[in-house]
CSV table of C-alpha atoms in Angstrom, one decimal:
chain,number,residue,atom,x,y,z
A,633,MET,CA,56.4,22.8,76.0
A,634,THR,CA,54.3,23.8,73.0
A,635,HIS,CA,54.1,21.8,69.8
A,636,ALA,CA,52.4,24.4,67.6
A,637,GLY,CA,52.5,23.6,64.0
A,638,THR,CA,53.2,19.9,64.6
A,639,THR,CA,50.2,19.2,66.7
A,640,ALA,CA,46.6,18.6,65.7
A,641,LEU,CA,43.5,18.5,67.9
A,642,LEU,CA,41.2,15.7,66.7
A,643,VAL,CA,37.6,16.3,67.8
A,644,ILE,CA,36.0,12.9,67.3
A,645,ASP,CA,32.3,12.6,66.8
A,646,ALA,CA,31.2,15.6,68.9
A,647,GLN,CA,28.0,15.6,66.8
A,648,GLU,CA,24.3,16.1,67.1
A,649,SER,CA,23.7,12.4,66.4
A,650,PHE,CA,24.5,11.4,70.0
A,651,ARG,CA,22.1,14.0,71.5
A,652,GLN,CA,19.3,12.5,69.5
A,653,ARG,CA,19.6,9.4,71.6
A,654,THR,CA,18.2,11.4,74.5
A,655,GLN,CA,18.1,8.6,77.2
A,656,GLU,CA,21.7,7.6,76.4
A,657,TRP,CA,22.9,11.2,76.3
A,658,ALA,CA,21.3,11.8,79.7
A,659,GLN,CA,23.5,9.0,81.1
A,660,THR,CA,26.7,10.4,79.8
A,661,ALA,CA,29.6,9.7,82.1
A,662,ASN,CA,31.1,13.2,81.6
A,663,PRO,CA,28.5,16.1,81.5
A,664,CYS,CA,31.4,18.6,81.1
A,665,VAL,CA,32.7,17.0,77.8
A,666,LEU,CA,31.5,19.8,75.4
A,667,GLU,CA,32.9,22.5,77.7
A,668,ASN,CA,36.3,20.7,77.9
A,669,ILE,CA,36.4,20.2,74.1
A,670,ALA,CA,35.6,23.9,73.6
A,671,ARG,CA,38.5,24.8,75.9
A,672,LEU,CA,40.9,22.5,73.9
A,673,VAL,CA,39.7,24.0,70.6
A,674,ASP,CA,40.3,27.6,72.0
A,675,ARG,CA,43.8,26.5,73.1
A,676,ALA,CA,44.7,24.9,69.8
A,677,ARG,CA,43.5,28.0,67.9
A,678,VAL,CA,45.6,30.3,70.1
A,679,LEU,CA,48.7,28.2,69.6
A,680,GLY,CA,48.1,27.9,65.8
A,681,GLU,CA,47.6,24.1,66.0
A,682,THR,CA,45.6,22.2,63.4
A,683,VAL,CA,42.0,21.5,64.4
A,684,ALA,CA,40.3,18.5,62.7
A,685,TRP,CA,36.5,18.0,63.2
A,686,VAL,CA,35.7,14.3,62.6
A,687,THR,CA,32.1,13.1,62.3
A,688,HIS,CA,30.7,9.6,62.0
A,689,SER,CA,28.4,8.8,59.1
A,690,GLU,CA,26.3,5.7,58.3
A,691,PRO,CA,24.8,6.5,54.9
A,692,GLY,CA,21.6,4.7,54.1
A,693,SER,CA,21.1,3.4,57.7
A,694,GLY,CA,18.0,5.6,58.4
A,695,GLY,CA,19.3,6.2,61.9
A,696,VAL,CA,20.8,9.2,63.7
A,697,PHE,CA,24.1,8.7,61.9
A,698,ASP,CA,22.6,8.7,58.5
A,699,PRO,CA,23.5,12.1,56.9
A,700,ALA,CA,20.0,12.2,55.3
A,701,GLN,CA,18.5,12.6,58.9
A,702,GLY,CA,20.5,15.9,59.4
A,703,PHE,CA,22.3,15.1,62.6
A,704,VAL,CA,25.7,14.3,61.3
A,705,ARG,CA,27.1,17.7,62.1
A,706,VAL,CA,29.2,19.1,64.9
A,707,VAL,CA,27.1,19.9,68.0
A,708,SER,CA,25.7,23.4,68.2
A,709,ASP,CA,27.7,24.2,71.3
A,710,LEU,CA,31.0,24.1,69.3
A,711,ASP,CA,31.8,26.3,66.4
A,712,PRO,CA,34.2,24.9,63.7
A,713,LEU,CA,35.9,27.5,61.5
A,714,PRO,CA,35.6,27.1,57.8
A,715,THR,CA,39.4,27.0,57.6
A,716,GLU,CA,39.6,23.9,59.9
A,717,MET,CA,39.7,20.4,58.7
A,718,ALA,CA,36.4,18.6,58.4
A,719,VAL,CA,36.5,14.8,58.0
A,720,ALA,CA,33.5,12.4,57.6
A,721,LYS,CA,34.3,8.8,58.5
A,722,THR,CA,32.3,5.6,58.1
A,723,THR,CA,34.6,3.4,60.3
A,724,VAL,CA,35.1,3.4,64.1
A,725,ASN,CA,38.5,5.1,63.8
A,726,ALA,CA,39.1,8.4,62.1
A,727,PHE,CA,41.8,7.1,59.7
A,728,THR,CA,40.7,3.9,57.9
A,729,SER,CA,37.9,5.4,55.8
A,730,THR,CA,39.3,8.9,55.4
A,731,ASP,CA,42.3,10.8,54.1
A,732,LEU,CA,43.0,12.2,57.6
A,733,GLU,CA,46.5,10.7,57.8
A,734,GLU,CA,47.5,12.2,54.5
A,735,ARG,CA,46.1,15.6,55.4
A,736,LEU,CA,47.8,15.6,58.8
A,737,ARG,CA,51.2,14.6,57.3
A,738,ASP,CA,50.8,17.3,54.6
A,739,ALA,CA,50.3,19.8,57.4
A,740,GLY,CA,53.5,18.6,59.2
A,741,VAL,CA,51.6,17.1,62.1
A,742,THR,CA,53.5,14.5,64.2
A,743,ARG,CA,51.4,14.8,67.4
A,744,VAL,CA,47.7,14.3,67.8
A,745,VAL,CA,45.5,15.3,70.8
A,746,ILE,CA,42.3,13.3,71.0
A,747,CYS,CA,39.0,14.3,72.5
A,748,GLY,CA,35.4,13.6,71.6
A,749,ILE,CA,32.5,11.3,72.1
A,750,ARG,CA,32.6,7.6,72.9
A,751,THR,CA,35.8,7.4,75.0
A,752,ASP,CA,36.0,3.6,74.5
A,753,GLN,CA,34.9,3.4,70.9
A,754,CYS,CA,35.9,6.0,68.3
A,755,CYS,CA,38.2,8.0,70.5
A,756,GLU,CA,40.2,5.0,71.8
A,757,THR,CA,40.3,3.3,68.5
A,758,THR,CA,41.5,6.4,66.8
A,759,ALA,CA,44.2,6.7,69.5
A,760,ARG,CA,45.4,3.1,68.9
A,761,VAL,CA,45.5,3.6,65.1
A,762,ALA,CA,47.3,6.9,65.4
A,763,ALA,CA,49.9,5.3,67.5
A,764,ASP,CA,50.3,2.5,65.0
A,765,LEU,CA,50.8,5.1,62.3
A,766,GLY,CA,53.6,6.7,64.2
A,767,PHE,CA,51.9,9.8,65.7
A,768,ASP,CA,52.7,10.9,69.2
A,769,VAL,CA,49.2,10.6,70.9
A,770,VAL,CA,47.8,12.6,73.8
A,771,PHE,CA,44.4,11.3,75.0
A,772,VAL,CA,42.4,13.9,77.0
A,773,THR,CA,40.1,11.7,79.0
A,774,ASP,CA,38.1,14.4,80.6
A,775,ALA,CA,37.4,15.9,77.1
A,776,THR,CA,35.7,12.5,76.1
A,777,THR,CA,32.6,10.8,77.3
A,778,THR,CA,30.7,7.6,76.9
A,779,SER,CA,27.6,5.9,78.2
A,780,PRO,CA,27.1,2.8,80.3
A,781,ILE,CA,26.9,-0.6,78.8
A,782,GLU,CA,23.9,-2.6,80.0
A,783,ALA,CA,24.2,-6.2,81.1
A,784,ASP,CA,23.3,-8.5,78.2
A,785,GLY,CA,23.8,-12.1,77.2
A,786,GLY,CA,25.4,-13.1,80.5
A,787,LEU,CA,27.9,-10.2,80.4
A,788,ALA,CA,28.2,-7.7,83.2
A,789,ALA,CA,27.1,-4.1,83.0
A,790,VAL,CA,29.8,-1.5,83.0
A,791,SER,CA,29.4,2.1,84.1
A,792,GLY,CA,30.5,4.9,81.8
A,793,GLU,CA,32.9,6.1,84.5
A,794,ASP,CA,34.5,2.6,84.7
A,795,ILE,CA,34.8,2.5,80.9
A,796,MET,CA,36.6,5.9,80.9
A,797,ARG,CA,39.0,4.8,83.7
A,798,ARG,CA,39.7,1.5,81.9
A,799,THR,CA,40.3,3.2,78.6
A,800,GLU,CA,42.9,5.7,79.9
A,801,ALA,CA,44.6,2.9,82.0
A,802,ILE,CA,45.0,0.6,79.0
A,803,LEU,CA,46.1,3.4,76.5
A,804,ALA,CA,48.7,4.5,78.9
A,805,ALA,CA,49.9,1.1,80.2
A,806,ARG,CA,50.1,-0.3,76.7
A,807,GLY,CA,52.0,2.7,75.3
A,808,PHE,CA,49.3,3.9,72.9
A,809,ALA,CA,49.0,7.4,74.4
A,810,THR,CA,50.0,9.8,77.0
A,811,ILE,CA,47.0,10.6,79.2
A,812,SER,CA,46.3,14.3,80.0
A,813,SER,CA,43.5,16.4,81.4
A,814,THR,CA,42.0,19.5,79.9
A,815,ASP,CA,43.4,21.7,82.7
A,816,ARG,CA,46.9,20.3,82.3
A,817,LEU,CA,46.9,21.1,78.5
A,818,VAL,CA,45.3,24.4,78.8
A,819,GLU,CA,47.6,25.6,81.6
A,820,ALA,CA,50.8,24.3,79.9
């Protein structure tokens, strides 16, 4: 069943900032993330769905998320169209610090498909907020990625793979999102 016109693909933080953290990027839990995002973007375009490119920005921080450093841009592997939504956020989720909700509602969107970088952080938080706002949420886990969390302060280390499994289990079990795979969406 297609939801063209009422569906938006939210590409969360697929930006060069993360690749500047070379050691962390080398440990990514899902090396196929950019390929899977590209497949979802191609699918959304063919179906006439809205594509929204969300980037994370930390102005004045001096780090890789500071726009002055030049890395707060969609990764070079992906190719946003000038007609597609571009949203810069300063919060973990894509809604609180932006006009994304208003823009999606103006476009008639009722369903969001979420992919991007940091499965457990910006992607998961955006899914939870989107559900709270009344959107039907589809979370495409294999079109997200994260990195491991090192043991610190008496807390246990967690692998990126475990984080991804935990995120999809919680989002599904707690009713925040329907979990999908890139193949399932592309073949539907």
